[in-house]
Amino acid sequence: MLEGKFEEASLLKKIVEAMKDCVSSCNFNCTENGISVQAVDNSRVLLISLLIEKDTFEEYRCDRNITLGIGLGSFSKIIGNGANSDYLTIQAEDDADTLGIIFEDKVKDKISEYNLKLLDIDADLLEVDAMETDATITLPSADFAKICKDMKTLSESLQITVTKDSAKFQSAGEIGSGSVVIKPKTDIDHPEESITISLDKPIDLSFGSKYLSDIIKATSLSQKVTIKLTEDSPGVFEYKLPSGYLRFYLAPKFDE
Amino acid sequence: KKAQSTLMSFFGKK
């Protein structure tokens, strides 16, 4: 049996909101250590890797490994019925064909219960764990979201170049071109505003703006985003959870 | 003009 209680429904709401426009359904793999998901979008360009560690939960138990096939649109509708501050418990028997979702209002004496029908999802897992990294950039997630939105107005591609002491984001299209350069900065009073860049090899990569638009839907999950880049390889965009992460692997664009 | 690659050209199946 699986039972996981979130201190606040808002966390699961944000996670599902960040995923549902990229993949319509996916398997939630539940073990005694927590819940993980790997899912690829229809075009096979963007991969989502989610880990919600056991410590994220107020209470967690999973006696036997369970795979829950979940339609994210339906899941999102049901979780949307709870208030952000409610306790949210997900519950499934070992051979369940539904997932129980329970909201508890912390002030009123009110409990709401829903059942979501589970799906049979046949999906291949990809071996993404052994990736090398040539450059790592950490910056405020809101800044990254703004850069992606601003550059998308110019072009369907965003070029990222990284050198020893700066990262440059640039786009060029029919109406013109633009660029944003960021440099490392340590802000002791506001550590969430700090920017770090570490580099083994210079980077010049281009990514599809529409996929970046999907990625930045995770912005509310974390004040920071870490971008790991390797020449001629997918980029990794990581939003840390209180205990775990939501990562996106995005295949690059190439010169034809 | 740039072409979009897919993840399958980088990652094998588990």
PDB file of C-alpha atoms in Angstrom:
ATOM      1  CA  MET A   1       0.000   0.000   0.000  1.00  0.00           C
ATOM      2  CA  LEU A   2       1.075   3.540  -0.779  1.00  0.00           C
ATOM      3  CA  GLU A   3       0.237   6.505   1.391  1.00  0.00           C
ATOM      4  CA  GLY A   4       1.912   9.878   1.039  1.00  0.00           C
ATOM      5  CA  LYS A   5       0.820  13.005   2.857  1.00  0.00           C
ATOM      6  CA  PHE A   6       1.962  16.414   1.649  1.00  0.00           C
ATOM      7  CA  GLU A   7       2.108  19.222   4.208  1.00  0.00           C
ATOM      8  CA  GLU A   8       0.645  21.515   1.559  1.00  0.00           C
ATOM      9  CA  ALA A   9      -1.315  20.616  -1.568  1.00  0.00           C
ATOM     10  CA  SER A  10       0.413  23.492  -3.358  1.00  0.00           C
ATOM     11  CA  LEU A  11       3.631  21.488  -3.870  1.00  0.00           C
ATOM     12  CA  LEU A  12       1.968  18.679  -5.828  1.00  0.00           C
ATOM     13  CA  LYS A  13      -0.143  21.241  -7.712  1.00  0.00           C
ATOM     14  CA  LYS A  14       3.007  23.058  -8.855  1.00  0.00           C
ATOM     15  CA  ILE A  15       4.712  19.809  -9.871  1.00  0.00           C
ATOM     16  CA  VAL A  16       1.767  18.638 -11.968  1.00  0.00           C
ATOM     17  CA  GLU A  17       1.288  22.093 -13.524  1.00  0.00           C
ATOM     18  CA  ALA A  18       4.946  22.065 -14.556  1.00  0.00           C
ATOM     19  CA  MET A  19       4.596  18.666 -16.242  1.00  0.00           C
ATOM     20  CA  LYS A  20       1.140  18.458 -17.774  1.00  0.00           C
ATOM     21  CA  ASP A  21       1.669  20.568 -20.892  1.00  0.00           C
ATOM     22  CA  CYS A  22       4.726  18.525 -21.804  1.00  0.00           C
ATOM     23  CA  VAL A  23       3.415  15.000 -21.217  1.00  0.00           C
ATOM     24  CA  SER A  24      -0.240  13.985 -21.056  1.00  0.00           C
ATOM     25  CA  SER A  25       0.252  10.855 -18.969  1.00  0.00           C
ATOM     26  CA  CYS A  26       3.078   9.056 -17.192  1.00  0.00           C
ATOM     27  CA  ASN A  27       3.930   6.375 -14.666  1.00  0.00           C
ATOM     28  CA  PHE A  28       4.567   7.405 -11.060  1.00  0.00           C
ATOM     29  CA  ASN A  29       6.942   4.804  -9.663  1.00  0.00           C
ATOM     30  CA  CYS A  30       6.522   4.488  -5.916  1.00  0.00           C
ATOM     31  CA  THR A  31       9.091   2.784  -3.696  1.00  0.00           C
ATOM     32  CA  GLU A  32       9.928   2.927  -0.005  1.00  0.00           C
ATOM     33  CA  ASN A  33      12.309   5.838  -0.813  1.00  0.00           C
ATOM     34  CA  GLY A  34       9.770   8.036  -2.523  1.00  0.00           C
ATOM     35  CA  ILE A  35       8.159   8.655  -5.887  1.00  0.00           C
ATOM     36  CA  SER A  36       9.894   9.062  -9.245  1.00  0.00           C
ATOM     37  CA  VAL A  37       8.735   9.750 -12.775  1.00  0.00           C
ATOM     38  CA  GLN A  38      10.474   9.684 -16.120  1.00  0.00           C
ATOM     39  CA  ALA A  39       8.459  10.780 -19.142  1.00  0.00           C
ATOM     40  CA  VAL A  40       9.194  11.994 -22.656  1.00  0.00           C
ATOM     41  CA  ASP A  41       7.056  14.408 -24.687  1.00  0.00           C
ATOM     42  CA  ASN A  42       5.408  13.265 -27.927  1.00  0.00           C
ATOM     43  CA  SER A  43       8.097  14.764 -30.121  1.00  0.00           C
ATOM     44  CA  ARG A  44      10.811  12.983 -28.092  1.00  0.00           C
ATOM     45  CA  VAL A  45      12.721  16.213 -27.618  1.00  0.00           C
ATOM     46  CA  LEU A  46      12.002  16.957 -23.959  1.00  0.00           C
ATOM     47  CA  LEU A  47      12.298  14.506 -21.069  1.00  0.00           C
ATOM     48  CA  ILE A  48      11.005  15.079 -17.556  1.00  0.00           C
ATOM     49  CA  SER A  49      12.640  13.418 -14.583  1.00  0.00           C
ATOM     50  CA  LEU A  50      10.929  13.905 -11.239  1.00  0.00           C
ATOM     51  CA  LEU A  51      12.075  12.687  -7.835  1.00  0.00           C
ATOM     52  CA  ILE A  52       9.958  13.317  -4.752  1.00  0.00           C
ATOM     53  CA  GLU A  53      11.990  11.861  -1.909  1.00  0.00           C
ATOM     54  CA  LYS A  54      10.312  10.351   1.111  1.00  0.00           C
ATOM     55  CA  ASP A  55      11.459  13.306   3.265  1.00  0.00           C
ATOM     56  CA  THR A  56       9.302  15.645   1.180  1.00  0.00           C
ATOM     57  CA  PHE A  57       6.241  14.100   2.759  1.00  0.00           C
ATOM     58  CA  GLU A  58       4.787  14.783   6.162  1.00  0.00           C
ATOM     59  CA  GLU A  59       4.043  11.041   6.308  1.00  0.00           C
ATOM     60  CA  TYR A  60       5.042   8.382   3.802  1.00  0.00           C
ATOM     61  CA  ARG A  61       4.754   4.627   3.505  1.00  0.00           C
ATOM     62  CA  CYS A  62       5.060   2.308   0.538  1.00  0.00           C
ATOM     63  CA  ASP A  63       5.169  -1.359   1.513  1.00  0.00           C
ATOM     64  CA  ARG A  64       5.672  -2.697  -1.974  1.00  0.00           C
ATOM     65  CA  ASN A  65       6.822  -0.995  -5.208  1.00  0.00           C
ATOM     66  CA  ILE A  66       3.799   0.324  -7.095  1.00  0.00           C
ATOM     67  CA  THR A  67       3.540   1.895 -10.541  1.00  0.00           C
ATOM     68  CA  LEU A  68       0.676   4.351 -10.921  1.00  0.00           C
ATOM     69  CA  GLY A  69      -0.268   5.331 -14.484  1.00  0.00           C
ATOM     70  CA  ILE A  70      -1.621   8.844 -14.211  1.00  0.00           C
ATOM     71  CA  GLY A  71      -3.304  11.128 -16.738  1.00  0.00           C
ATOM     72  CA  LEU A  72      -1.874  14.501 -15.766  1.00  0.00           C
ATOM     73  CA  GLY A  73      -4.781  16.596 -17.107  1.00  0.00           C
ATOM     74  CA  SER A  74      -7.266  14.627 -14.994  1.00  0.00           C
ATOM     75  CA  PHE A  75      -4.914  14.615 -12.000  1.00  0.00           C
ATOM     76  CA  SER A  76      -4.520  18.383 -12.289  1.00  0.00           C
ATOM     77  CA  LYS A  77      -8.304  18.885 -12.340  1.00  0.00           C
ATOM     78  CA  ILE A  78      -8.764  16.866  -9.170  1.00  0.00           C
ATOM     79  CA  ILE A  79      -5.846  18.395  -7.265  1.00  0.00           C
ATOM     80  CA  GLY A  80      -7.156  21.804  -8.308  1.00  0.00           C
ATOM     81  CA  ASN A  81     -10.199  21.138  -6.106  1.00  0.00           C
ATOM     82  CA  GLY A  82      -8.128  21.390  -2.926  1.00  0.00           C
ATOM     83  CA  ALA A  83      -6.882  24.613  -1.344  1.00  0.00           C
ATOM     84  CA  ASN A  84      -3.153  25.280  -1.588  1.00  0.00           C
ATOM     85  CA  SER A  85      -2.731  25.090   2.181  1.00  0.00           C
ATOM     86  CA  ASP A  86      -4.670  21.814   2.632  1.00  0.00           C
ATOM     87  CA  TYR A  87      -2.925  18.619   3.610  1.00  0.00           C
ATOM     88  CA  LEU A  88      -3.009  16.401   0.531  1.00  0.00           C
ATOM     89  CA  THR A  89      -2.761  12.626   0.882  1.00  0.00           C
ATOM     90  CA  ILE A  90      -2.416  10.224  -2.034  1.00  0.00           C
ATOM     91  CA  GLN A  91      -3.339   6.652  -1.373  1.00  0.00           C
ATOM     92  CA  ALA A  92      -3.322   3.427  -3.411  1.00  0.00           C
ATOM     93  CA  GLU A  93      -3.738  -0.258  -2.641  1.00  0.00           C
ATOM     94  CA  ASP A  94      -1.170  -2.654  -4.130  1.00  0.00           C
ATOM     95  CA  ASP A  95      -3.280  -3.677  -7.120  1.00  0.00           C
ATOM     96  CA  ALA A  96      -5.372  -0.564  -7.291  1.00  0.00           C
ATOM     97  CA  ASP A  97      -7.021   0.753 -10.435  1.00  0.00           C
ATOM     98  CA  THR A  98      -7.706   4.095  -8.757  1.00  0.00           C
ATOM     99  CA  LEU A  99      -5.670   6.599  -6.787  1.00  0.00           C
ATOM    100  CA  GLY A 100      -7.282   8.111  -3.709  1.00  0.00           C
ATOM    101  CA  ILE A 101      -6.700  11.832  -3.207  1.00  0.00           C
ATOM    102  CA  ILE A 102      -7.693  13.309   0.139  1.00  0.00           C
ATOM    103  CA  PHE A 103      -7.640  16.981   1.130  1.00  0.00           C
ATOM    104  CA  GLU A 104      -7.793  18.069   4.754  1.00  0.00           C
ATOM    105  CA  ASP A 105      -8.547  21.677   5.532  1.00  0.00           C
ATOM    106  CA  LYS A 106      -6.238  22.772   8.373  1.00  0.00           C
ATOM    107  CA  VAL A 107      -8.734  25.197   9.894  1.00  0.00           C
ATOM    108  CA  LYS A 108     -12.203  23.917   9.164  1.00  0.00           C
ATOM    109  CA  ASP A 109     -13.184  20.402  10.084  1.00  0.00           C
ATOM    110  CA  LYS A 110     -13.460  19.415   6.441  1.00  0.00           C
ATOM    111  CA  ILE A 111     -12.165  16.417   4.487  1.00  0.00           C
ATOM    112  CA  SER A 112     -12.634  16.012   0.729  1.00  0.00           C
ATOM    113  CA  GLU A 113     -11.972  12.713  -1.001  1.00  0.00           C
ATOM    114  CA  TYR A 114     -11.547  11.945  -4.703  1.00  0.00           C
ATOM    115  CA  ASN A 115     -10.624   8.915  -6.773  1.00  0.00           C
ATOM    116  CA  LEU A 116      -8.654   9.144  -9.979  1.00  0.00           C
ATOM    117  CA  LYS A 117      -8.864   6.258 -12.451  1.00  0.00           C
ATOM    118  CA  LEU A 118      -5.402   4.889 -13.189  1.00  0.00           C
ATOM    119  CA  LEU A 119      -4.108   4.136 -16.687  1.00  0.00           C
ATOM    120  CA  ASP A 120      -1.992   1.337 -18.131  1.00  0.00           C
ATOM    121  CA  ILE A 121       1.001   3.118 -19.612  1.00  0.00           C
ATOM    122  CA  ASP A 122       3.648   1.300 -21.593  1.00  0.00           C
ATOM    123  CA  ALA A 123       6.720   3.523 -21.766  1.00  0.00           C
ATOM    124  CA  ASP A 124      10.427   2.952 -22.317  1.00  0.00           C
ATOM    125  CA  LEU A 125      12.841   4.440 -19.835  1.00  0.00           C
ATOM    126  CA  LEU A 126      15.939   6.204 -21.171  1.00  0.00           C
ATOM    127  CA  GLU A 127      19.403   5.969 -19.662  1.00  0.00           C
ATOM    128  CA  VAL A 128      20.001   9.622 -18.816  1.00  0.00           C
ATOM    129  CA  ASP A 129      21.935   9.324 -15.569  1.00  0.00           C
ATOM    130  CA  ALA A 130      25.471   8.948 -16.903  1.00  0.00           C
ATOM    131  CA  MET A 131      25.714  12.383 -18.536  1.00  0.00           C
ATOM    132  CA  GLU A 132      28.876  14.450 -18.353  1.00  0.00           C
ATOM    133  CA  THR A 133      28.706  18.201 -17.847  1.00  0.00           C
ATOM    134  CA  ASP A 134      30.996  20.838 -19.392  1.00  0.00           C
ATOM    135  CA  ALA A 135      29.336  23.904 -17.892  1.00  0.00           C
ATOM    136  CA  THR A 136      26.960  24.578 -15.019  1.00  0.00           C
ATOM    137  CA  ILE A 137      25.009  27.797 -14.533  1.00  0.00           C
ATOM    138  CA  THR A 138      22.846  28.512 -11.498  1.00  0.00           C
ATOM    139  CA  LEU A 139      20.650  31.584 -11.602  1.00  0.00           C
ATOM    140  CA  PRO A 140      17.327  32.833 -10.173  1.00  0.00           C
ATOM    141  CA  SER A 141      14.574  30.819 -11.860  1.00  0.00           C
ATOM    142  CA  ALA A 142      12.487  33.958 -12.457  1.00  0.00           C
ATOM    143  CA  ASP A 143      15.388  35.574 -14.324  1.00  0.00           C
ATOM    144  CA  PHE A 144      15.767  32.515 -16.527  1.00  0.00           C
ATOM    145  CA  ALA A 145      12.018  32.474 -17.220  1.00  0.00           C
ATOM    146  CA  LYS A 146      12.112  36.125 -18.287  1.00  0.00           C
ATOM    147  CA  ILE A 147      15.091  35.543 -20.580  1.00  0.00           C
ATOM    148  CA  CYS A 148      13.297  32.615 -22.276  1.00  0.00           C
ATOM    149  CA  LYS A 149      10.053  34.597 -22.702  1.00  0.00           C
ATOM    150  CA  ASP A 150      11.837  37.699 -24.013  1.00  0.00           C
ATOM    151  CA  MET A 151      13.990  35.788 -26.495  1.00  0.00           C
ATOM    152  CA  LYS A 152      10.998  33.750 -27.720  1.00  0.00           C
ATOM    153  CA  THR A 153       9.467  36.969 -29.088  1.00  0.00           C
ATOM    154  CA  LEU A 154      12.377  37.105 -31.549  1.00  0.00           C
ATOM    155  CA  SER A 155      12.980  33.548 -32.660  1.00  0.00           C
ATOM    156  CA  GLU A 156      12.032  29.919 -32.271  1.00  0.00           C
ATOM    157  CA  SER A 157      15.609  29.175 -31.152  1.00  0.00           C
ATOM    158  CA  LEU A 158      17.588  30.348 -28.152  1.00  0.00           C
ATOM    159  CA  GLN A 159      21.366  30.177 -28.382  1.00  0.00           C
ATOM    160  CA  ILE A 160      23.308  29.798 -25.143  1.00  0.00           C
ATOM    161  CA  THR A 161      27.042  30.437 -25.131  1.00  0.00           C
ATOM    162  CA  VAL A 162      29.091  30.060 -21.977  1.00  0.00           C
ATOM    163  CA  THR A 163      32.628  31.289 -21.425  1.00  0.00           C
ATOM    164  CA  LYS A 164      34.743  31.415 -18.275  1.00  0.00           C
ATOM    165  CA  ASP A 165      33.021  34.411 -16.734  1.00  0.00           C
ATOM    166  CA  SER A 166      29.716  34.867 -18.506  1.00  0.00           C
ATOM    167  CA  ALA A 167      26.719  33.179 -20.060  1.00  0.00           C
ATOM    168  CA  LYS A 168      25.049  34.736 -23.089  1.00  0.00           C
ATOM    169  CA  PHE A 169      21.500  34.018 -24.210  1.00  0.00           C
ATOM    170  CA  GLN A 170      20.678  35.249 -27.689  1.00  0.00           C
ATOM    171  CA  SER A 171      18.046  35.022 -30.389  1.00  0.00           C
ATOM    172  CA  ALA A 172      17.811  36.357 -33.919  1.00  0.00           C
ATOM    173  CA  GLY A 173      14.740  36.368 -36.127  1.00  0.00           C
ATOM    174  CA  GLU A 174      12.812  38.290 -38.758  1.00  0.00           C
ATOM    175  CA  ILE A 175      12.114  41.371 -36.645  1.00  0.00           C
ATOM    176  CA  GLY A 176      15.609  41.625 -35.228  1.00  0.00           C
ATOM    177  CA  SER A 177      17.857  40.159 -32.591  1.00  0.00           C
ATOM    178  CA  GLY A 178      18.587  40.374 -28.892  1.00  0.00           C
ATOM    179  CA  SER A 179      20.886  39.085 -26.214  1.00  0.00           C
ATOM    180  CA  VAL A 180      21.193  38.915 -22.447  1.00  0.00           C
ATOM    181  CA  VAL A 181      24.550  38.388 -20.763  1.00  0.00           C
ATOM    182  CA  ILE A 182      24.787  37.290 -17.152  1.00  0.00           C
ATOM    183  CA  LYS A 183      27.884  37.151 -14.977  1.00  0.00           C
ATOM    184  CA  PRO A 184      28.646  35.383 -11.700  1.00  0.00           C
ATOM    185  CA  LYS A 185      27.558  37.313  -8.644  1.00  0.00           C
ATOM    186  CA  THR A 186      27.451  36.572  -4.929  1.00  0.00           C
ATOM    187  CA  ASP A 187      24.677  38.260  -3.018  1.00  0.00           C
ATOM    188  CA  ILE A 188      25.198  37.562   0.688  1.00  0.00           C
ATOM    189  CA  ASP A 189      21.996  39.291   1.796  1.00  0.00           C
ATOM    190  CA  HIS A 190      19.887  37.614  -0.886  1.00  0.00           C
ATOM    191  CA  PRO A 191      21.573  34.284  -1.666  1.00  0.00           C
ATOM    192  CA  GLU A 192      18.658  33.339  -3.945  1.00  0.00           C
ATOM    193  CA  GLU A 193      19.792  36.171  -6.242  1.00  0.00           C
ATOM    194  CA  SER A 194      23.318  34.777  -6.638  1.00  0.00           C
ATOM    195  CA  ILE A 195      24.571  33.537  -9.989  1.00  0.00           C
ATOM    196  CA  THR A 196      27.285  30.935 -10.410  1.00  0.00           C
ATOM    197  CA  ILE A 197      28.960  29.753 -13.583  1.00  0.00           C
ATOM    198  CA  SER A 198      31.418  26.867 -13.622  1.00  0.00           C
ATOM    199  CA  LEU A 199      33.048  25.791 -16.814  1.00  0.00           C
ATOM    200  CA  ASP A 200      35.313  23.015 -18.044  1.00  0.00           C
ATOM    201  CA  LYS A 201      34.834  23.702 -21.757  1.00  0.00           C
ATOM    202  CA  PRO A 202      33.219  26.627 -23.577  1.00  0.00           C
ATOM    203  CA  ILE A 203      29.648  25.976 -24.705  1.00  0.00           C
ATOM    204  CA  ASP A 204      27.675  27.004 -27.766  1.00  0.00           C
ATOM    205  CA  LEU A 205      24.264  25.339 -27.921  1.00  0.00           C
ATOM    206  CA  SER A 206      20.845  26.178 -29.366  1.00  0.00           C
ATOM    207  CA  PHE A 207      17.496  25.051 -27.995  1.00  0.00           C
ATOM    208  CA  GLY A 208      13.920  25.272 -29.232  1.00  0.00           C
ATOM    209  CA  SER A 209      12.091  28.196 -27.602  1.00  0.00           C
ATOM    210  CA  LYS A 210       8.797  26.332 -27.403  1.00  0.00           C
ATOM    211  CA  TYR A 211      10.337  23.610 -25.259  1.00  0.00           C
ATOM    212  CA  LEU A 212      11.972  26.194 -23.015  1.00  0.00           C
ATOM    213  CA  SER A 213       8.482  27.682 -22.553  1.00  0.00           C
ATOM    214  CA  ASP A 214       7.378  24.318 -21.175  1.00  0.00           C
ATOM    215  CA  ILE A 215      10.397  24.092 -18.885  1.00  0.00           C
ATOM    216  CA  ILE A 216       9.879  27.500 -17.281  1.00  0.00           C
ATOM    217  CA  LYS A 217       6.418  26.422 -16.110  1.00  0.00           C
ATOM    218  CA  ALA A 218       8.401  24.890 -13.214  1.00  0.00           C
ATOM    219  CA  THR A 219       9.591  28.342 -12.088  1.00  0.00           C
ATOM    220  CA  SER A 220       7.325  28.485  -9.020  1.00  0.00           C
ATOM    221  CA  LEU A 221       8.858  25.253  -7.684  1.00  0.00           C
ATOM    222  CA  SER A 222      12.214  26.768  -6.840  1.00  0.00           C
ATOM    223  CA  GLN A 223      13.833  30.188  -6.585  1.00  0.00           C
ATOM    224  CA  LYS A 224      16.805  28.850  -8.520  1.00  0.00           C
ATOM    225  CA  VAL A 225      17.368  26.844 -11.648  1.00  0.00           C
ATOM    226  CA  THR A 226      20.572  24.954 -12.440  1.00  0.00           C
ATOM    227  CA  ILE A 227      21.426  24.522 -16.109  1.00  0.00           C
ATOM    228  CA  LYS A 228      23.952  21.827 -17.031  1.00  0.00           C
ATOM    229  CA  LEU A 229      25.330  22.027 -20.531  1.00  0.00           C
ATOM    230  CA  THR A 230      27.636  19.858 -22.607  1.00  0.00           C
ATOM    231  CA  GLU A 231      28.581  20.592 -26.197  1.00  0.00           C
ATOM    232  CA  ASP A 232      26.509  18.562 -28.711  1.00  0.00           C
ATOM    233  CA  SER A 233      24.375  17.080 -25.923  1.00  0.00           C
ATOM    234  CA  PRO A 234      20.979  17.668 -24.329  1.00  0.00           C
ATOM    235  CA  GLY A 235      20.782  20.463 -21.774  1.00  0.00           C
ATOM    236  CA  VAL A 236      19.630  19.658 -18.241  1.00  0.00           C
ATOM    237  CA  PHE A 237      17.436  22.198 -16.432  1.00  0.00           C
ATOM    238  CA  GLU A 238      16.971  21.385 -12.765  1.00  0.00           C
ATOM    239  CA  TYR A 239      14.521  22.814 -10.240  1.00  0.00           C
ATOM    240  CA  LYS A 240      15.201  21.561  -6.724  1.00  0.00           C
ATOM    241  CA  LEU A 241      12.332  20.440  -4.534  1.00  0.00           C
ATOM    242  CA  PRO A 242      12.564  20.613  -0.717  1.00  0.00           C
ATOM    243  CA  SER A 243      13.819  17.013  -1.019  1.00  0.00           C
ATOM    244  CA  GLY A 244      14.203  15.865  -4.603  1.00  0.00           C
ATOM    245  CA  TYR A 245      14.047  17.599  -7.977  1.00  0.00           C
ATOM    246  CA  LEU A 246      12.228  18.216 -11.213  1.00  0.00           C
ATOM    247  CA  ARG A 247      14.671  17.977 -14.138  1.00  0.00           C
ATOM    248  CA  PHE A 248      14.159  18.562 -17.820  1.00  0.00           C
ATOM    249  CA  TYR A 249      16.463  17.117 -20.483  1.00  0.00           C
ATOM    250  CA  LEU A 250      16.167  19.062 -23.721  1.00  0.00           C
ATOM    251  CA  ALA A 251      17.705  17.874 -27.007  1.00  0.00           C
ATOM    252  CA  PRO A 252      19.647  20.663 -28.764  1.00  0.00           C
ATOM    253  CA  LYS A 253      19.185  22.087 -32.254  1.00  0.00           C
ATOM    254  CA  PHE A 254      21.855  21.623 -34.896  1.00  0.00           C
ATOM    255  CA  ASP A 255      22.953  23.477 -38.020  1.00  0.00           C
ATOM    256  CA  GLU A 256      21.483  21.765 -41.039  1.00  0.00           C
TER     257      GLU A 256
ATOM    258  CA  LYS B   1      18.340  27.326 -40.166  1.00  0.00           C
ATOM    259  CA  LYS B   2      18.643  24.812 -37.367  1.00  0.00           C
ATOM    260  CA  ALA B   3      17.214  21.312 -37.108  1.00  0.00           C
ATOM    261  CA  GLN B   4      15.815  19.852 -33.920  1.00  0.00           C
ATOM    262  CA  SER B   5      17.456  16.643 -32.678  1.00  0.00           C
ATOM    263  CA  THR B   6      15.628  14.089 -30.545  1.00  0.00           C
ATOM    264  CA  LEU B   7      16.681  12.532 -27.252  1.00  0.00           C
ATOM    265  CA  MET B   8      16.901   9.121 -28.905  1.00  0.00           C
ATOM    266  CA  SER B   9      20.128  10.121 -30.652  1.00  0.00           C
ATOM    267  CA  PHE B  10      21.762  10.680 -27.249  1.00  0.00           C
ATOM    268  CA  PHE B  11      20.271   8.205 -24.809  1.00  0.00           C
ATOM    269  CA  GLY B  12      19.813   4.447 -25.017  1.00  0.00           C
ATOM    270  CA  LYS B  13      16.848   2.625 -23.524  1.00  0.00           C
ATOM    271  CA  LYS B  14      17.180   1.309 -19.999  1.00  0.00           C
TER     272      LYS B  14
END
